[in-house]
Short mmCIF file of C-alpha atoms and ligand atoms in Angstrom, two decimals:
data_model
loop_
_atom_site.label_atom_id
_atom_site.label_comp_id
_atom_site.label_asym_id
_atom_site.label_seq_id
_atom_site.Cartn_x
_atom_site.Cartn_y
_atom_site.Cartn_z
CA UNK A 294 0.00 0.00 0.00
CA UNK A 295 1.47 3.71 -0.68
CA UNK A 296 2.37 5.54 2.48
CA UNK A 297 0.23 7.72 4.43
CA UNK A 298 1.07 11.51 4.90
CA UNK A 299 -0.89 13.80 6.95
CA UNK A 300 -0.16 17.14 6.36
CA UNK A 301 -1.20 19.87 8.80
CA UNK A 302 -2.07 23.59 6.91
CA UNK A 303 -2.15 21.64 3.78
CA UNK A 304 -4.27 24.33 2.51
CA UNK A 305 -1.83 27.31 1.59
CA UNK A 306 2.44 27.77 1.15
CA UNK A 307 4.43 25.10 2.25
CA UNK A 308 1.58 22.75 3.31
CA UNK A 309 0.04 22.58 -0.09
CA UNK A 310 3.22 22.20 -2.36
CA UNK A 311 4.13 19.19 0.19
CA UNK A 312 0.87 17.62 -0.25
CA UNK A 313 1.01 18.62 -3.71
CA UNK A 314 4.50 16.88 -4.52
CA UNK A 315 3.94 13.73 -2.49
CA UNK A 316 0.82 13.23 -4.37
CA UNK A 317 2.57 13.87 -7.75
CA UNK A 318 4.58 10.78 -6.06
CA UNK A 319 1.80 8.74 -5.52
CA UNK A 320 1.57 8.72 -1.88
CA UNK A 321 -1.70 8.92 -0.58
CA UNK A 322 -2.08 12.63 1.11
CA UNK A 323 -4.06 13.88 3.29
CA UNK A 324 -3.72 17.73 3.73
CA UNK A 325 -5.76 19.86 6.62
CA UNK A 326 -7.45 23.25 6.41
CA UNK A 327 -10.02 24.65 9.29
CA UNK A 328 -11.97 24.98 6.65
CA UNK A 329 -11.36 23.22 3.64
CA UNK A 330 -14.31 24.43 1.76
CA UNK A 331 -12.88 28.19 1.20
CA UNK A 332 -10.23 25.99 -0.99
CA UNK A 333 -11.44 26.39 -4.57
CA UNK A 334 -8.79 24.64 -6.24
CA UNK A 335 -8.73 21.45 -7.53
CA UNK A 336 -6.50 19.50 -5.33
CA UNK A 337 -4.54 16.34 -6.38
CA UNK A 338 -5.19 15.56 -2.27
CA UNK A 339 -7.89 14.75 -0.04
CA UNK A 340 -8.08 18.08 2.28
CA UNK A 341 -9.76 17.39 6.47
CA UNK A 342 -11.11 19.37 8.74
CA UNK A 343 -8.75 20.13 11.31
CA UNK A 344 -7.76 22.96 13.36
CA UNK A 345 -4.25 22.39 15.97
CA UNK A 346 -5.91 24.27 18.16
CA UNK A 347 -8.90 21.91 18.89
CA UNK A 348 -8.00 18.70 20.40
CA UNK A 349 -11.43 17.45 19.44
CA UNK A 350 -10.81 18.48 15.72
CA UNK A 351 -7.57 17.01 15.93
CA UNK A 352 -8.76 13.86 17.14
CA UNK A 353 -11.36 13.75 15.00
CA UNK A 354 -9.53 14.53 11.46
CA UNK A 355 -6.77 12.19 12.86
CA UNK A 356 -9.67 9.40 13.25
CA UNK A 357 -10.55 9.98 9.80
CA UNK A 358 -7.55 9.26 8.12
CA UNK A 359 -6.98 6.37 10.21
CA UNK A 360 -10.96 5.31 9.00
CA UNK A 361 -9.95 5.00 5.44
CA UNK A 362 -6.43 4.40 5.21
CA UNK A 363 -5.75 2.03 8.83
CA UNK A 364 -2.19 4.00 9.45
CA UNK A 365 -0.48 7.27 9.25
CA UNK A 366 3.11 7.19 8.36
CA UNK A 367 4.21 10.81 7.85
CA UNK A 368 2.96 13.40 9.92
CA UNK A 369 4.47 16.63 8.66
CA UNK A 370 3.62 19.55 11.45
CA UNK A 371 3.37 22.59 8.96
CA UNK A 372 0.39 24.74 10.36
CA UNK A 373 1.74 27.89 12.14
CA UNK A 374 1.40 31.47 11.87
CA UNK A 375 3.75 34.70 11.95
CA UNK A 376 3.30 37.74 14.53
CA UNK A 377 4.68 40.93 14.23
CA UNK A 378 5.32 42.85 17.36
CA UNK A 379 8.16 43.87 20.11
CA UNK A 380 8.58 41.72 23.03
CA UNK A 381 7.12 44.42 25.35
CA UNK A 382 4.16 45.19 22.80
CA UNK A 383 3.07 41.31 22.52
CA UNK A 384 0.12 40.93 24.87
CA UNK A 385 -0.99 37.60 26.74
CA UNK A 386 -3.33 36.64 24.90
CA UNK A 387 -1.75 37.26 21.38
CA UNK A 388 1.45 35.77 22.35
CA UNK A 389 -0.50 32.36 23.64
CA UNK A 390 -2.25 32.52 20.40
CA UNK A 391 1.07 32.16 18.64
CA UNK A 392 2.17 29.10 20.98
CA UNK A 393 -1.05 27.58 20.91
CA UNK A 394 -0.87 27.32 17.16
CA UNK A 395 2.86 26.65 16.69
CA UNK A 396 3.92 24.60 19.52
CA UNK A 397 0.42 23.23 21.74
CA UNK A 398 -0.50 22.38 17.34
CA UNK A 399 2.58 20.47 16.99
CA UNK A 400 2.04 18.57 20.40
CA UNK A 401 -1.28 18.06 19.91
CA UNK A 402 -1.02 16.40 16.62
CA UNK A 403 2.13 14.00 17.61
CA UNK A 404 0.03 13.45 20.79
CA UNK A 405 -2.46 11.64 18.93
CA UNK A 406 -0.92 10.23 15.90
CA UNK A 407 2.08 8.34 17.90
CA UNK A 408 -0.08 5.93 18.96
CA UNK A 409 -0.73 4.56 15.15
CA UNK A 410 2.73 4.73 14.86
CA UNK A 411 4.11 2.99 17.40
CA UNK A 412 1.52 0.30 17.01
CA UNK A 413 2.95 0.17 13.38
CA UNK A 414 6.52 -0.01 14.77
CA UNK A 415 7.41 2.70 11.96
CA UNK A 416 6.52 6.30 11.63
CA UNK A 417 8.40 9.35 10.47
CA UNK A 418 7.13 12.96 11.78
CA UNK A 419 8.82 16.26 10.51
CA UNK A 420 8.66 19.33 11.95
CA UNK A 421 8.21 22.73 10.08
CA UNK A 422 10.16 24.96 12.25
CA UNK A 423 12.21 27.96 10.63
CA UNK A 424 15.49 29.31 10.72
CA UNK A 425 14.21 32.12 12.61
CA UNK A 426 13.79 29.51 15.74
CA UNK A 427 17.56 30.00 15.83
CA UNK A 428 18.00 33.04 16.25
CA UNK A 429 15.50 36.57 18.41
CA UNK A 430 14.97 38.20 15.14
CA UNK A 431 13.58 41.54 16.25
CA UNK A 432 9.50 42.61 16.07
CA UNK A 433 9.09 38.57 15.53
CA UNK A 434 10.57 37.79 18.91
CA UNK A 435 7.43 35.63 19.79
CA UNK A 436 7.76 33.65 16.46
CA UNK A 437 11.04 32.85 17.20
CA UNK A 438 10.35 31.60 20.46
CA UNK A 439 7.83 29.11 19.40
CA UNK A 440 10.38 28.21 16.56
CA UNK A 441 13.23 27.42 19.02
CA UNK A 442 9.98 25.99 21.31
CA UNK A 443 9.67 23.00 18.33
CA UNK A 444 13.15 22.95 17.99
CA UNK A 445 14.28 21.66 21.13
CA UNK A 446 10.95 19.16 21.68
CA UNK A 447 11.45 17.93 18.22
CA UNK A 448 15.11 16.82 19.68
CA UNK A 449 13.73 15.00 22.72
CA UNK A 450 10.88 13.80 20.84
CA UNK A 451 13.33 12.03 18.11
CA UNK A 452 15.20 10.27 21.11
CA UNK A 453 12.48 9.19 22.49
CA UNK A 454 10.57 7.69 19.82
CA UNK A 455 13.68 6.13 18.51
CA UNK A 456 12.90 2.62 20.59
CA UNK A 457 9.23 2.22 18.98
CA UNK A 458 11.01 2.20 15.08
CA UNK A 459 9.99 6.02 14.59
CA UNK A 460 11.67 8.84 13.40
CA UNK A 461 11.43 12.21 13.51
CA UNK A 462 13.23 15.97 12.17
CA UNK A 463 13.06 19.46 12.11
CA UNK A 464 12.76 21.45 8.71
CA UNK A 465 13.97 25.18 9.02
CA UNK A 466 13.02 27.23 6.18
CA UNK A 467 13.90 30.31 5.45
CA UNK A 468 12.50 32.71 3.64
CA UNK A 469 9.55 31.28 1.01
CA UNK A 470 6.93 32.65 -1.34
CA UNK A 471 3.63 31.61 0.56
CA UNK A 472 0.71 33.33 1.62
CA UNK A 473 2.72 33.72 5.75
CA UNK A 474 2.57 37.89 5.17
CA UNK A 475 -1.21 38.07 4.96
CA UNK A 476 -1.73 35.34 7.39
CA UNK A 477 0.58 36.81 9.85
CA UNK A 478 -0.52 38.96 13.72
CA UNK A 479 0.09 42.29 14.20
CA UNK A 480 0.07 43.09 17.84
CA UNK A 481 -2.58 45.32 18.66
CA UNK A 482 -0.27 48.01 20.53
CA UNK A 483 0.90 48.62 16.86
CA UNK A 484 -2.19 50.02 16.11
CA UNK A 485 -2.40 52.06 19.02
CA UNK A 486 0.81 54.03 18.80
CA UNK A 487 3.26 52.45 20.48
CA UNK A 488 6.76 53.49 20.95
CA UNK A 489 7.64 50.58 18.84
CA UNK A 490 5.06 51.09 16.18
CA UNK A 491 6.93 52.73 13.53
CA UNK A 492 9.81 50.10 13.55
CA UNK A 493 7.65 47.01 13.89
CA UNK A 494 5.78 48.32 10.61
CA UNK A 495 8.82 49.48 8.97
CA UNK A 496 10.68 45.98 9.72
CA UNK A 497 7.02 44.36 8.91
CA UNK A 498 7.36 45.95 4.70
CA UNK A 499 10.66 45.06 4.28
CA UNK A 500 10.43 41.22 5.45
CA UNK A 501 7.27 41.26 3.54
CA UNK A 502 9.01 42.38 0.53
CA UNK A 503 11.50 39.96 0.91
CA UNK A 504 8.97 36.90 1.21
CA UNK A 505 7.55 38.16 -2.32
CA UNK A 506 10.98 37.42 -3.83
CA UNK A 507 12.12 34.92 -2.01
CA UNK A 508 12.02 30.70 -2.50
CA UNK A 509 9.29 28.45 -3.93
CA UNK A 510 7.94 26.09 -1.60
CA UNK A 511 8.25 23.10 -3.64
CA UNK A 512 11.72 22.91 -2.56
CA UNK A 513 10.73 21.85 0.39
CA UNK A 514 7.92 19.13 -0.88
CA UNK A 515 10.86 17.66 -2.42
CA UNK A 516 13.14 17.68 0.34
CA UNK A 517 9.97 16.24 2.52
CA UNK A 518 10.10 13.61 -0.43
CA UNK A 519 13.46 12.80 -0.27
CA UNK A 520 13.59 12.90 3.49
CA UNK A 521 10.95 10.05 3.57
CA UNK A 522 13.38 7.64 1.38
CA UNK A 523 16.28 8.63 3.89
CA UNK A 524 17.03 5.79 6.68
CA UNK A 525 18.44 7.80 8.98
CA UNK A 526 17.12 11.27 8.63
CA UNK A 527 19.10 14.34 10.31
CA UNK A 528 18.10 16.62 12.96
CA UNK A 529 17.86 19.35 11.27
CA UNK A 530 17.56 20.62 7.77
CA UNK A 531 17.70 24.45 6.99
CA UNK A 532 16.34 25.58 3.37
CA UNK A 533 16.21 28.51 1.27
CA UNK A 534 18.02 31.28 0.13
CA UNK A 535 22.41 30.32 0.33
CA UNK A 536 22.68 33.58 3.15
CA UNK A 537 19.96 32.57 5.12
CA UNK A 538 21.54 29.13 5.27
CA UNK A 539 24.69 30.62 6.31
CA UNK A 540 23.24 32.71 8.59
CA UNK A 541 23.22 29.67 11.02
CA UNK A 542 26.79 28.50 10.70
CA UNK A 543 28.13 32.10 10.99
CA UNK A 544 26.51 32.91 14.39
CA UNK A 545 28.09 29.64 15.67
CA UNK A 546 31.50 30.49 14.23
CA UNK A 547 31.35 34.13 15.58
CA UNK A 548 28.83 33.85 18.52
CA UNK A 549 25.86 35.78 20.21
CA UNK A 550 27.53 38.92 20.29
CA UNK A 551 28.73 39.46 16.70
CA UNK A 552 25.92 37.48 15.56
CA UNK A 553 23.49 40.32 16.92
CA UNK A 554 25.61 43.17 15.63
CA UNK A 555 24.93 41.38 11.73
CA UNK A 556 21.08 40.80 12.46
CA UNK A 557 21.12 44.82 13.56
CA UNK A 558 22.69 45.80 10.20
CA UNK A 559 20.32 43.71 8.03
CA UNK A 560 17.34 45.19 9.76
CA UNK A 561 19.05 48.75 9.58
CA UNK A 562 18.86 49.11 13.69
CA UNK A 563 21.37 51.46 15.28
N1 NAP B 101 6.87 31.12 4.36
C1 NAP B 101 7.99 31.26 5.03
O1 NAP B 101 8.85 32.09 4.68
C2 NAP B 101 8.26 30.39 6.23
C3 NAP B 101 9.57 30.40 6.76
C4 NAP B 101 9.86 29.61 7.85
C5 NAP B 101 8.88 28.80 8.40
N2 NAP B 101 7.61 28.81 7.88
C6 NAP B 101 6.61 27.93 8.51
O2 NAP B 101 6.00 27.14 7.53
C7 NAP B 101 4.69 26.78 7.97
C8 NAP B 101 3.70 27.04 6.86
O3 NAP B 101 3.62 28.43 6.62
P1 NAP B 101 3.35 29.06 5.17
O4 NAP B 101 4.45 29.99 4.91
O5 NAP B 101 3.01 28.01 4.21
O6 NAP B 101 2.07 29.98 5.54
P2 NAP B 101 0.60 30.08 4.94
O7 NAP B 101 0.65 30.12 3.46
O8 NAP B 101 -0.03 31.21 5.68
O9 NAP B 101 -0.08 28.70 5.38
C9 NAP B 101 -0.39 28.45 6.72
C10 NAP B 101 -1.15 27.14 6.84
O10 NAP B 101 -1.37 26.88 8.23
C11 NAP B 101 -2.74 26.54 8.40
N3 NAP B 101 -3.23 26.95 9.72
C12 NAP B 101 -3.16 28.17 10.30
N4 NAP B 101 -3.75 28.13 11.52
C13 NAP B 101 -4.18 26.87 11.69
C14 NAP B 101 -4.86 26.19 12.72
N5 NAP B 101 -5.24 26.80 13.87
N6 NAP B 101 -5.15 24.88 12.58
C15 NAP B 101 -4.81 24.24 11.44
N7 NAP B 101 -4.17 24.81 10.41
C16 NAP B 101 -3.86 26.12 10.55
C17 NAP B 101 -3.49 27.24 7.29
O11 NAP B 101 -4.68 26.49 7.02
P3 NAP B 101 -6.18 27.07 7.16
O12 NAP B 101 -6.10 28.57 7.24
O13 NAP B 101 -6.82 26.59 5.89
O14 NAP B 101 -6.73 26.43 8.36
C18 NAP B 101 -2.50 27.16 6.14
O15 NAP B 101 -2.68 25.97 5.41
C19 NAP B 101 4.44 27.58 9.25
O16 NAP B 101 4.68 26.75 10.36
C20 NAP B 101 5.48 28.69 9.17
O17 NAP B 101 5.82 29.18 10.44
C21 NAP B 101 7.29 29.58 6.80
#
């Protein structure tokens, strides 16, 4: 039988050129959207109902592949979100919003699919973290916490699992041409004139510009392809433009301090 991939935010950007490619492939795909009917395209993938932020909608959609296919063995964690704002701007509530999407999501889903998996003895789940979980990138200081948040479960998570035959990784992209600017939080103090306002919405443009030009996603539904014929997959796998890439090795090679001095002349800070 072809494999079984469930895709979470298989509805938009990275999501839907993974499900897109592993179909192409001839897995069977399974892509979710909270609400799959706004999707007007044609899609070469079965698209569920399910929102990470429901554990009844997770359980449920979860239920359903397992109704019509028996097993799940790719979970790729892709939903997530962006928020702009400065650390002292982000409010409570928006900055749980973030976490409960991008990190309670990701435990949510693994929650309930290990189970099939490790009644399987196989499974492989991949993590879609982002480059920006290694590193505070300034106005996005929440996202980058919930980043690094995945990053370091998705290493005690692959240790763990390794005894019950599963495997698991962390994809960091960086910057790619999705629909993440419109989709993205802008704390409300923004709106309301805060001392930060005019950088968050100057920083805000310029990423936004830069996601307009930057990589196509189906780079990364063919590394997701190629990571599922791997036997022992790495930890981590950055993607995207060669600097961003970089990015990583340099601020281990010169450290925190130097490291923070580059980030404050890409982003034009004094
Ligand atoms: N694009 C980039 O440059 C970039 C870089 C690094 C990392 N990433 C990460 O890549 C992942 C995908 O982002 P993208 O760029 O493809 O953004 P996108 O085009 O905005 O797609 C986001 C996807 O997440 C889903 N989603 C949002 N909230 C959800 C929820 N509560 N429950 C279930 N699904 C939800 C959306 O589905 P519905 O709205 O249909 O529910 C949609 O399919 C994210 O984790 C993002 O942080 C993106």
């Amino acid at each position: 039988m072809d494999k079984v991939v469930l895709v979470t935010g298989g509805s938009s950007g990275i999501g839907k050129a993974i499900c897109t490619i592993l179909a192409a492939k001839g897995f069977r795909v399974f892509g979710t959207s909270r609400n799959p009917k706004k999707v007007i395209d044609a899609l070469p993938y079965e698209l569920i109902t399910l929102d990470v932020q429901d554990e009844t909608s997770v359980k449920r959609g979860i239920d359903e592949v397992i109704s019509k296919t028996g097993r799940i063995d790719v979970l790729v964690n892709n939903a997530g979100v962006g928020i702009m704002g400065s650390v002292e701007d982000c409010q409570d509530l928006e900055t749980q919003e973030i976490f409960d999407i991008n990190v309670f999501g990701v435990l949510r889903t693994t929650r309930h699919v290990l189970p099939y998996m490790r009644n399987q003895k196989n499974g492989l789940i991949i993590n879609i973290s982002s480059v920006a979980g290694h590193m505070g990138l300034p106005y996005r200081g929440v996202y980058s916490a919930t980043k690094a948040a995945v990053h370091r479960l998705s290493e005690a998570l692959r240790i763990e699992v390794a005894p019950f035959g599963i495997k698991a990784c962390v994809i960091d992209p960086g910057d790619f041409a999705t629909n993440i600017s419109e989709n993205r939080r802008v704390v409300s103090a923004v709106a309301n004139n805060s001392v930060y306002s005019s950088e968050t919405l100057r920083i805000e443009k310029m990423i936004n510009e830069e996601i307009v030009h930057s990589s196509n996603p189906n780079l990364i539904g063919e590394l997701v392809f190629n990571i599922i014929n791997t036997k022992k997959p790495n930890v981590y796998y950055p993607i995207g433009k060669p600097l961003q890439k970089l990015a990583l090795i340099v601020k281990r090679i010169v450290g925190s301090n130097i490291f923070e001095r580059i980030l404050k002349n890409n982003y034009k800070i004094d």
